[in-house]
PDB file of C-alpha atoms in Angstrom:
ATOM      1  CA  MET D  41      -9.296  47.456  55.506  1.00 52.00           C
ATOM      2  CA  ALA D  42     -10.018  44.436  53.248  1.00 52.00           C
ATOM      3  CA  THR D  43     -13.385  42.740  53.596  1.00 59.00           C
ATOM      4  CA  VAL D  44     -13.146  39.178  54.935  1.00 56.00           C
ATOM      5  CA  PHE D  45     -15.674  36.363  54.447  1.00 54.00           C
ATOM      6  CA  THR D  46     -15.947  33.286  56.643  1.00 58.00           C
ATOM      7  CA  LEU D  47     -17.111  29.950  55.175  1.00 52.00           C
ATOM      8  CA  PHE D  48     -16.977  26.545  56.913  1.00 51.00           C
ATOM      9  CA  GLY D  49     -14.791  28.136  59.553  1.00 56.00           C
ATOM     10  CA  LEU D  50     -12.312  29.420  56.918  1.00 56.00           C
ATOM     11  CA  SER D  51     -11.622  33.089  56.268  1.00 59.00           C
ATOM     12  CA  PHE D  52     -11.345  34.440  52.680  1.00 55.00           C
ATOM     13  CA  SER D  53     -10.486  37.910  51.422  1.00 66.00           C
ATOM     14  CA  MET D  54     -12.633  39.658  48.809  1.00 62.00           C
ATOM     15  CA  GLU D  55      -9.862  39.235  46.224  1.00 67.00           C
ATOM     16  CA  THR D  56      -9.685  35.480  46.826  1.00 61.00           C
ATOM     17  CA  VAL D  57     -13.440  35.081  46.409  1.00 55.00           C
ATOM     18  CA  ALA D  58     -13.399  37.076  43.150  1.00 60.00           C
ATOM     19  CA  ILE D  59     -10.596  34.974  41.669  1.00 63.00           C
ATOM     20  CA  ALA D  60     -12.265  31.721  42.708  1.00 61.00           C
ATOM     21  CA  THR D  61     -15.581  32.824  41.164  1.00 62.00           C
ATOM     22  CA  PHE D  62     -13.843  33.738  37.892  1.00 57.00           C
ATOM     23  CA  VAL D  63     -12.070  30.347  37.729  1.00 55.00           C
ATOM     24  CA  ILE D  64     -15.333  28.458  38.400  1.00 63.00           C
ATOM     25  CA  LEU D  65     -17.163  30.394  35.656  1.00 60.00           C
ATOM     26  CA  LEU D  66     -14.280  29.758  33.230  1.00 57.00           C
ATOM     27  CA  VAL D  67     -14.311  26.011  33.900  1.00 52.00           C
ATOM     28  CA  MET D  68     -18.078  25.887  33.412  1.00 58.00           C
ATOM     29  CA  ARG D  69     -17.770  27.743  30.097  1.00 59.00           C
ATOM     30  CA  PHE D  70     -15.139  25.344  28.699  1.00 51.00           C
ATOM     31  CA  SER D  71     -17.141  22.354  29.925  1.00 53.00           C
ATOM     32  CA  ARG D  72     -20.181  23.508  27.939  1.00 55.00           C
ATOM     33  CA  MET D  73     -18.026  24.104  24.846  1.00 48.00           C
ATOM     34  CA  ALA D  74     -16.493  20.625  25.079  1.00 44.00           C
ATOM     35  CA  SER D  75     -19.903  19.039  25.567  1.00 45.00           C
ATOM     36  CA  SER D  76     -21.286  20.884  22.537  1.00 45.00           C
ATOM     37  CA  SER D  77     -18.311  19.821  20.421  1.00 43.00           C
ATOM     38  CA  LEU D  78     -18.739  16.165  21.382  1.00 42.00           C
ATOM     39  CA  THR D  79     -22.420  16.331  20.516  1.00 40.00           C
ATOM     40  CA  ARG D  80     -21.696  17.774  17.086  1.00 43.00           C
ATOM     41  CA  ASN D  81     -19.041  15.140  16.362  1.00 46.00           C
ATOM     42  CA  ALA D  82     -21.357  12.349  17.458  1.00 47.00           C
ATOM     43  CA  ASN D  83     -23.899  13.508  14.890  1.00 52.00           C
ATOM     44  CA  VAL D  84     -21.465  13.663  11.948  1.00 47.00           C
ATOM     45  CA  ASP D  85     -22.580  11.458   9.066  1.00 55.00           C
ATOM     46  CA  THR D  86     -19.444   9.490   8.131  1.00 54.00           C
ATOM     47  CA  THR D  87     -20.732   9.038   4.591  1.00 57.00           C
ATOM     48  CA  THR D  88     -19.953  12.720   4.007  1.00 66.00           C
ATOM     49  CA  LEU D  89     -16.267  11.770   4.273  1.00 86.00           C
ATOM     50  CA  LEU D  90     -16.544   9.428   1.303  1.00 90.00           C
ATOM     51  CA  PRO D  91     -15.965  10.514  -2.312  1.00 91.00           C
ATOM     52  CA  SER D  92     -18.984  10.835  -4.556  1.00 92.00           C
ATOM     53  CA  ALA D  93     -19.830   8.179  -7.130  1.00 94.00           C
ATOM     54  CA  ASN D  94     -18.392  10.387  -9.887  1.00 95.00           C
ATOM     55  CA  GLN D  95     -15.203  11.058  -7.928  1.00 94.00           C
ATOM     56  CA  THR D  96     -14.743   7.330  -7.329  1.00 95.00           C
ATOM     57  CA  ARG D  97     -15.418   6.557 -10.994  1.00 95.00           C
ATOM     58  CA  ASN D  98     -12.915   9.197 -12.103  1.00 96.00           C
ATOM     59  CA  LEU D  99     -10.249   7.779  -9.809  1.00 95.00           C
ATOM     60  CA  ILE D 100     -10.774   4.247 -11.142  1.00 95.00           C
ATOM     61  CA  LEU D 101     -10.870   5.372 -14.780  1.00 96.00           C
ATOM     62  CA  GLY D 102      -7.815   7.554 -14.213  1.00 95.00           C
ATOM     63  CA  ARG D 103      -5.654   4.724 -12.949  1.00 95.00           C
ATOM     64  CA  ARG D 104      -2.778   3.906 -15.300  1.00 96.00           C
ATOM     65  CA  THR D 105       0.169   1.571 -15.424  1.00 96.00           C
ATOM     66  CA  VAL D 106       3.150   3.937 -15.601  1.00 97.00           C
ATOM     67  CA  MET D 107       6.417   2.290 -16.578  1.00 97.00           C
ATOM     68  CA  PRO D 108       9.842   3.277 -15.176  1.00 97.00           C
ATOM     69  CA  LYS D 109      10.898   4.822 -18.490  1.00 96.00           C
ATOM     70  CA  GLU D 110       8.459   7.634 -17.597  1.00 97.00           C
ATOM     71  CA  TYR D 111       9.923   8.261 -14.136  1.00 98.00           C
ATOM     72  CA  GLN D 112      12.101  11.271 -13.423  1.00 97.00           C
ATOM     73  CA  PRO D 113      15.650  10.299 -12.362  1.00 97.00           C
ATOM     74  CA  GLY D 114      16.394  11.019  -8.739  1.00 94.00           C
ATOM     75  CA  GLU D 115      12.859  12.049  -7.760  1.00 96.00           C
ATOM     76  CA  LYS D 116      11.618  10.296  -4.639  1.00 97.00           C
ATOM     77  CA  LEU D 117       8.233   9.680  -3.101  1.00 98.00           C
ATOM     78  CA  SER D 118       7.986  11.143   0.378  1.00 97.00           C
ATOM     79  CA  ALA D 119       7.643   8.983   3.468  1.00 97.00           C
ATOM     80  CA  GLU D 120       4.074  10.275   3.815  1.00 98.00           C
ATOM     81  CA  GLU D 121       3.215   9.169   0.269  1.00 98.00           C
ATOM     82  CA  ILE D 122       4.672   5.697   0.819  1.00 98.00           C
ATOM     83  CA  ASN D 123       2.765   5.349   4.089  1.00 98.00           C
ATOM     84  CA  LEU D 124      -0.495   6.304   2.358  1.00 98.00           C
ATOM     85  CA  ILE D 125       0.134   3.713  -0.354  1.00 98.00           C
ATOM     86  CA  LEU D 126       0.911   0.985   2.179  1.00 98.00           C
ATOM     87  CA  GLU D 127      -2.120   1.910   4.297  1.00 98.00           C
ATOM     88  CA  ALA D 128      -4.290   1.589   1.195  1.00 98.00           C
ATOM     89  CA  ALA D 129      -2.795  -1.844   0.527  1.00 98.00           C
ATOM     90  CA  ASN D 130      -3.550  -2.920   4.064  1.00 98.00           C
ATOM     91  CA  TRP D 131      -7.276  -2.237   3.589  1.00 97.00           C
ATOM     92  CA  ALA D 132      -7.750  -4.638   0.697  1.00 97.00           C
ATOM     93  CA  PRO D 133     -10.576  -7.186   0.887  1.00 96.00           C
ATOM     94  CA  THR D 134      -9.474 -10.348   2.651  1.00 93.00           C
ATOM     95  CA  HIS D 135     -11.430 -13.522   3.338  1.00 89.00           C
ATOM     96  CA  GLN D 136     -11.570 -14.426   7.036  1.00 89.00           C
ATOM     97  CA  LYS D 137      -9.373 -11.384   7.765  1.00 91.00           C
ATOM     98  CA  ASN D 138      -6.266 -13.373   6.849  1.00 91.00           C
ATOM     99  CA  GLU D 139      -4.475 -10.299   5.432  1.00 94.00           C
ATOM    100  CA  PRO D 140      -1.927 -12.390   3.481  1.00 96.00           C
ATOM    101  CA  TRP D 141      -0.063  -9.481   1.853  1.00 98.00           C
ATOM    102  CA  ARG D 142       3.567  -8.909   2.813  1.00 98.00           C
ATOM    103  CA  PHE D 143       5.990  -6.299   1.459  1.00 98.00           C
ATOM    104  CA  ALA D 144       9.750  -5.965   1.300  1.00 98.00           C
ATOM    105  CA  ILE D 145      10.490  -2.269   0.742  1.00 98.00           C
ATOM    106  CA  LEU D 146      13.525  -1.138  -1.266  1.00 98.00           C
ATOM    107  CA  ASP D 147      13.825   2.637  -1.017  1.00 97.00           C
ATOM    108  CA  SER D 148      17.155   3.574  -2.571  1.00 97.00           C
ATOM    109  CA  ALA D 149      19.162   3.167  -5.752  1.00 97.00           C
ATOM    110  CA  GLN D 150      21.693   1.135  -3.770  1.00 97.00           C
ATOM    111  CA  SER D 151      19.124  -1.339  -2.453  1.00 98.00           C
ATOM    112  CA  ILE D 152      17.656  -1.774  -5.944  1.00 98.00           C
ATOM    113  CA  HIS D 153      21.161  -2.356  -7.360  1.00 98.00           C
ATOM    114  CA  GLU D 154      21.721  -4.992  -4.688  1.00 98.00           C
ATOM    115  CA  TYR D 155      18.406  -6.657  -5.484  1.00 98.00           C
ATOM    116  CA  LEU D 156      19.344  -6.924  -9.158  1.00 98.00           C
ATOM    117  CA  ASP D 157      22.781  -8.246  -8.132  1.00 98.00           C
ATOM    118  CA  PHE D 158      21.018 -10.895  -6.057  1.00 98.00           C
ATOM    119  CA  LEU D 159      18.916 -11.991  -9.038  1.00 98.00           C
ATOM    120  CA  GLU D 160      21.921 -12.122 -11.331  1.00 98.00           C
ATOM    121  CA  GLN D 161      23.970 -14.118  -8.854  1.00 98.00           C
ATOM    122  CA  TRP D 162      21.092 -16.536  -8.299  1.00 98.00           C
ATOM    123  CA  TYR D 163      20.833 -17.243 -12.018  1.00 98.00           C
ATOM    124  CA  THR D 164      24.585 -17.668 -12.238  1.00 97.00           C
ATOM    125  CA  ASP D 165      24.569 -20.199  -9.393  1.00 97.00           C
ATOM    126  CA  GLN D 166      21.613 -22.112 -10.872  1.00 97.00           C
ATOM    127  CA  ALA D 167      22.614 -21.860 -14.544  1.00 96.00           C
ATOM    128  CA  GLU D 168      22.936 -25.619 -15.042  1.00 96.00           C
ATOM    129  CA  LYS D 169      19.322 -26.138 -13.958  1.00 96.00           C
ATOM    130  CA  ILE D 170      17.844 -23.459 -16.225  1.00 97.00           C
ATOM    131  CA  SER D 171      17.253 -23.723 -19.956  1.00 96.00           C
ATOM    132  CA  ASP D 172      19.438 -21.711 -22.309  1.00 96.00           C
ATOM    133  CA  GLU D 173      16.354 -19.900 -23.580  1.00 96.00           C
ATOM    134  CA  ASP D 174      15.300 -18.797 -20.075  1.00 97.00           C
ATOM    135  CA  LEU D 175      18.845 -17.703 -19.262  1.00 97.00           C
ATOM    136  CA  LYS D 176      18.998 -15.607 -22.413  1.00 97.00           C
ATOM    137  CA  LYS D 177      15.644 -13.971 -21.694  1.00 97.00           C
ATOM    138  CA  PHE D 178      16.728 -13.170 -18.149  1.00 97.00           C
ATOM    139  CA  LYS D 179      20.026 -11.604 -19.198  1.00 97.00           C
ATOM    140  CA  ASN D 180      18.398  -9.490 -21.901  1.00 97.00           C
ATOM    141  CA  LYS D 181      15.715  -8.228 -19.558  1.00 97.00           C
ATOM    142  CA  LEU D 182      18.167  -7.635 -16.707  1.00 98.00           C
ATOM    143  CA  ALA D 183      20.284  -5.383 -18.916  1.00 97.00           C
ATOM    144  CA  GLY D 184      17.310  -3.112 -19.590  1.00 96.00           C
ATOM    145  CA  VAL D 185      16.165  -3.135 -15.966  1.00 97.00           C
ATOM    146  CA  ARG D 186      19.647  -2.227 -14.721  1.00 97.00           C
ATOM    147  CA  ASN D 187      19.650   0.710 -17.121  1.00 95.00           C
ATOM    148  CA  GLU D 188      16.420   2.189 -15.699  1.00 96.00           C
ATOM    149  CA  TRP D 189      15.382   1.007 -12.275  1.00 97.00           C
ATOM    150  CA  PRO D 190      18.204   2.112  -9.956  1.00 97.00           C
ATOM    151  CA  GLU D 191      18.207   5.720 -11.160  1.00 96.00           C
ATOM    152  CA  LYS D 192      14.524   6.217 -11.958  1.00 97.00           C
ATOM    153  CA  VAL D 193      12.603   4.042  -9.508  1.00 98.00           C
ATOM    154  CA  SER D 194      11.844   5.681  -6.177  1.00 98.00           C
ATOM    155  CA  HIS D 195      10.638   2.571  -4.343  1.00 98.00           C
ATOM    156  CA  LEU D 196      10.408  -1.113  -5.189  1.00 98.00           C
ATOM    157  CA  LEU D 197       7.871  -3.034  -3.123  1.00 98.00           C
ATOM    158  CA  ILE D 198       8.467  -6.771  -3.466  1.00 98.00           C
ATOM    159  CA  LEU D 199       5.105  -8.507  -3.109  1.00 98.00           C
ATOM    160  CA  GLY D 200       4.766 -11.497  -0.809  1.00 98.00           C
ATOM    161  CA  MET D 201       1.841 -13.783  -0.043  1.00 96.00           C
ATOM    162  CA  ARG D 202       1.553 -15.567   3.291  1.00 95.00           C
ATOM    163  CA  ARG D 203      -0.138 -18.860   2.422  1.00 91.00           C
ATOM    164  CA  GLN D 204      -1.666 -19.351   5.869  1.00 84.00           C
ATOM    165  CA  ALA D 205      -1.450 -16.131   7.822  1.00 72.00           C
ATOM    166  CA  GLN D 206      -3.598 -17.483  10.674  1.00 74.00           C
ATOM    167  CA  GLU D 207      -3.014 -20.930  12.108  1.00 75.00           C
ATOM    168  CA  LYS D 208      -6.633 -22.120  12.076  1.00 78.00           C
ATOM    169  CA  LYS D 209      -7.747 -20.393   8.877  1.00 75.00           C
ATOM    170  CA  ARG D 210      -6.369 -22.202   5.860  1.00 83.00           C
ATOM    171  CA  LEU D 211      -8.145 -20.953   2.745  1.00 84.00           C
ATOM    172  CA  PRO D 212      -7.868 -21.928  -0.926  1.00 89.00           C
ATOM    173  CA  GLU D 213      -4.657 -20.491  -2.332  1.00 92.00           C
ATOM    174  CA  TRP D 214      -6.433 -18.564  -5.070  1.00 94.00           C
ATOM    175  CA  GLU D 215      -8.297 -16.544  -2.445  1.00 94.00           C
ATOM    176  CA  GLU D 216      -5.039 -15.441  -0.849  1.00 94.00           C
ATOM    177  CA  ILE D 217      -3.540 -14.583  -4.249  1.00 96.00           C
ATOM    178  CA  CYS D 218      -6.648 -12.512  -5.023  1.00 96.00           C
ATOM    179  CA  ALA D 219      -6.316 -10.675  -1.705  1.00 97.00           C
ATOM    180  CA  VAL D 220      -2.741  -9.681  -2.542  1.00 98.00           C
ATOM    181  CA  ALA D 221      -3.869  -8.620  -6.018  1.00 98.00           C
ATOM    182  CA  MET D 222      -6.537  -6.422  -4.447  1.00 98.00           C
ATOM    183  CA  SER D 223      -3.907  -4.843  -2.206  1.00 98.00           C
ATOM    184  CA  VAL D 224      -1.926  -3.994  -5.341  1.00 98.00           C
ATOM    185  CA  GLN D 225      -5.029  -2.433  -6.909  1.00 98.00           C
ATOM    186  CA  ASN D 226      -5.455  -0.316  -3.775  1.00 98.00           C
ATOM    187  CA  MET D 227      -1.849   0.843  -4.081  1.00 98.00           C
ATOM    188  CA  HIS D 228      -2.465   1.678  -7.731  1.00 98.00           C
ATOM    189  CA  LEU D 229      -5.515   3.771  -6.858  1.00 98.00           C
ATOM    190  CA  MET D 230      -3.759   5.629  -4.064  1.00 98.00           C
ATOM    191  CA  SER D 231      -0.815   6.311  -6.384  1.00 98.00           C
ATOM    192  CA  THR D 232      -3.264   7.765  -8.903  1.00 97.00           C
ATOM    193  CA  ALA D 233      -4.638  10.109  -6.238  1.00 97.00           C
ATOM    194  CA  LEU D 234      -1.156  11.382  -5.343  1.00 97.00           C
ATOM    195  CA  GLU D 235       0.665  14.055  -7.310  1.00 97.00           C
ATOM    196  CA  ARG D 236       2.753  12.690 -10.219  1.00 97.00           C
ATOM    197  CA  VAL D 237       3.090   9.219  -8.697  1.00 98.00           C
ATOM    198  CA  GLY D 238       3.209   6.361 -11.181  1.00 98.00           C
ATOM    199  CA  GLY D 239       3.337   2.649 -10.544  1.00 97.00           C
ATOM    200  CA  PHE D 240       3.196  -0.710 -12.207  1.00 96.00           C
ATOM    201  CA  TRP D 241       3.028  -4.321 -11.103  1.00 98.00           C
ATOM    202  CA  SER D 242       6.008  -6.264 -12.385  1.00 98.00           C
ATOM    203  CA  SER D 243       5.031  -9.930 -12.297  1.00 97.00           C
ATOM    204  CA  HIS D 244       8.740 -10.834 -12.453  1.00 98.00           C
ATOM    205  CA  THR D 245       8.098 -13.425 -15.139  1.00 97.00           C
ATOM    206  CA  TRP D 246      11.503 -12.509 -16.566  1.00 97.00           C
ATOM    207  CA  CYS D 247      13.147 -13.725 -13.331  1.00 98.00           C
ATOM    208  CA  ARG D 248      10.503 -16.260 -12.304  1.00 97.00           C
ATOM    209  CA  HIS D 249      12.995 -18.963 -11.318  1.00 98.00           C
ATOM    210  CA  ALA D 250      14.597 -16.674  -8.721  1.00 98.00           C
ATOM    211  CA  ARG D 251      11.229 -15.158  -7.810  1.00 98.00           C
ATOM    212  CA  ASP D 252       9.912 -18.596  -6.835  1.00 98.00           C
ATOM    213  CA  SER D 253      13.052 -19.641  -4.964  1.00 98.00           C
ATOM    214  CA  PRO D 254      13.360 -20.093  -1.185  1.00 97.00           C
ATOM    215  CA  GLU D 255      16.541 -18.017  -1.321  1.00 98.00           C
ATOM    216  CA  LEU D 256      14.693 -14.874  -2.381  1.00 98.00           C
ATOM    217  CA  LYS D 257      12.029 -15.295   0.308  1.00 98.00           C
ATOM    218  CA  GLN D 258      14.660 -15.829   2.971  1.00 97.00           C
ATOM    219  CA  SER D 259      16.866 -12.951   1.830  1.00 98.00           C
ATOM    220  CA  TYR D 260      14.134 -10.350   1.492  1.00 98.00           C
ATOM    221  CA  PHE D 261      11.296 -11.440   3.772  1.00 98.00           C
ATOM    222  CA  GLY D 262      12.868 -13.570   6.491  1.00 96.00           C
ATOM    223  CA  ASP D 263      10.222 -14.642   9.009  1.00 95.00           C
ATOM    224  CA  LEU D 264       7.456 -12.874   7.086  1.00 96.00           C
ATOM    225  CA  LEU D 265       7.542 -15.659   4.492  1.00 96.00           C
ATOM    226  CA  ASP D 266       9.026 -18.703   6.173  1.00 93.00           C
ATOM    227  CA  ASP D 267       6.702 -21.445   4.931  1.00 93.00           C
ATOM    228  CA  PRO D 268       7.450 -23.417   1.738  1.00 94.00           C
ATOM    229  CA  GLU D 269       3.974 -22.554   0.449  1.00 95.00           C
ATOM    230  CA  ASP D 270       4.454 -18.800   0.870  1.00 96.00           C
ATOM    231  CA  ARG D 271       4.981 -17.033  -2.419  1.00 97.00           C
ATOM    232  CA  VAL D 272       6.503 -13.957  -4.043  1.00 98.00           C
ATOM    233  CA  LEU D 273       4.217 -12.401  -6.639  1.00 98.00           C
ATOM    234  CA  GLY D 274       6.528  -9.862  -8.243  1.00 98.00           C
ATOM    235  CA  ALA D 275       6.995  -6.234  -7.262  1.00 98.00           C
ATOM    236  CA  PHE D 276       5.117  -2.949  -7.309  1.00 98.00           C
ATOM    237  CA  VAL D 277       7.397  -0.343  -8.887  1.00 98.00           C
ATOM    238  CA  LEU D 278       6.955   3.338  -7.989  1.00 98.00           C
ATOM    239  CA  GLY D 279       8.341   6.608  -9.278  1.00 98.00           C
ATOM    240  CA  LYS D 280       7.572  10.239 -10.094  1.00 98.00           C
ATOM    241  CA  TYR D 281       6.698  11.214 -13.658  1.00 97.00           C
ATOM    242  CA  ALA D 282       7.076  14.659 -15.242  1.00 96.00           C
ATOM    243  CA  LYS D 283       4.700  17.480 -14.380  1.00 95.00           C
ATOM    244  CA  GLY D 284       1.918  17.842 -16.930  1.00 93.00           C
ATOM    245  CA  LYS D 285       2.396  14.318 -18.292  1.00 93.00           C
ATOM    246  CA  SER D 286      -0.750  12.290 -18.971  1.00 92.00           C
ATOM    247  CA  PHE D 287      -1.321   8.707 -20.037  1.00 94.00           C
ATOM    248  CA  ARG D 288      -4.044   7.319 -22.269  1.00 94.00           C
ATOM    249  CA  SER D 289      -5.858   4.037 -22.081  1.00 95.00           C
ATOM    250  CA  ALA D 290      -9.033   2.431 -23.374  1.00 94.00           C
ATOM    251  CA  ARG D 291     -11.397  -0.429 -22.639  1.00 94.00           C
ATOM    252  CA  SER D 292     -13.915  -2.239 -24.792  1.00 96.00           C
ATOM    253  CA  ASP D 293     -17.593  -1.928 -23.886  1.00 95.00           C
ATOM    254  CA  ILE D 294     -18.540  -3.711 -20.657  1.00 94.00           C
ATOM    255  CA  GLU D 295     -21.686  -5.015 -22.412  1.00 93.00           C
ATOM    256  CA  LEU D 296     -19.421  -7.295 -24.436  1.00 94.00           C
ATOM    257  CA  LYS D 297     -18.273  -8.974 -21.217  1.00 94.00           C
ATOM    258  CA  CYS D 298     -21.628  -9.560 -19.553  1.00 94.00           C
ATOM    259  CA  CYS D 299     -24.446 -12.015 -20.040  1.00 92.00           C
ATOM    260  CA  LYS D 300     -27.814 -11.210 -18.546  1.00 88.00           C
ATOM    261  CA  ILE D 301     -29.768 -14.032 -16.989  1.00 88.00           C
ATOM    262  CA  GLY D 302     -33.461 -13.345 -16.691  1.00 83.00           C
ATOM    263  CA  ARG D 303     -35.978 -15.075 -14.516  1.00 78.00           C
ATOM    264  CA  ARG D 304     -35.980 -18.823 -14.990  1.00 73.00           C
ATOM    265  CA  GLU D 305     -39.256 -20.727 -14.850  1.00 67.00           C
TER     266      GLU D 305
END
C-alpha cells in the first residue's frame, strides 16, 4: 500500500512528493546558474571587445580605393555584408546627433543600367543649358561607366546629405558634409575588413549637373531629400575583387604635414 502524506489538509502520495522535490531542486539549480552567468556578464570589460592599437592601425593602413575595373563580373556582396557596411556608416561622428547621411541603394545590374539611363536622359533634356565641353566629358565618361558598372559593380550606394535633419538643429553646411564623408570612411574601413570587398567614392564630377539637380533627388531619394538645400555627394561603389589580389599605396611622412607649437610666453 502506497505511503500517503498529509499537508495543509491535502493528501500526497510518496511518488508525488518525490517528483515535486526533484522539480524544486532543478529550478533552484538553474536559478543559481542564471545568476552566476549574469554576474559574469556584468563584470565583462567592454574594452576587450575592441581591436588593439596595432589591429586598428593595420585596418586603416590597409584601406584602399578599389576601382570597378578590378571587380569580378557577376560577384555580389551578401545581404549580411551590405548590412555591416551600412551599420558602419550609421556610426559616423555627427555634430548634435544630426545623422545627415542618406543612401539610395542600387543592388542589381538592371537598377544600375536604369540609373545610367536616367543620367543620360537628364543630360539630353538639359543639353541647351550645358556647355559643349561638359556634354562631351559626360558622354565620354558615361561610355566607360556603362562598359563596367552594370556587370562588375555589386552595389551602388548613392550618397545623400540631409541639410537639416532635425528641425531645431541647423548646423553649418560643412559640418554636415563632413559627417557624410566620415560615414563613407566608415564604409571604406568595413569593406576593408570584409573578404575581397572593394569600394571607391565616386564624386560624380563627371555628371555633376545631374547630380546637383532636384530631379535626381526626387527620383532616387524621395522624401529622404526633399529640401532644396539637401545634396547628393556622389556614390559609393562596391564590388568583389579576385582572390589573392592586393593593392599598393603610399603616403608622405606625416611630419611634413604638422607644425609643432611649443609653449608661448
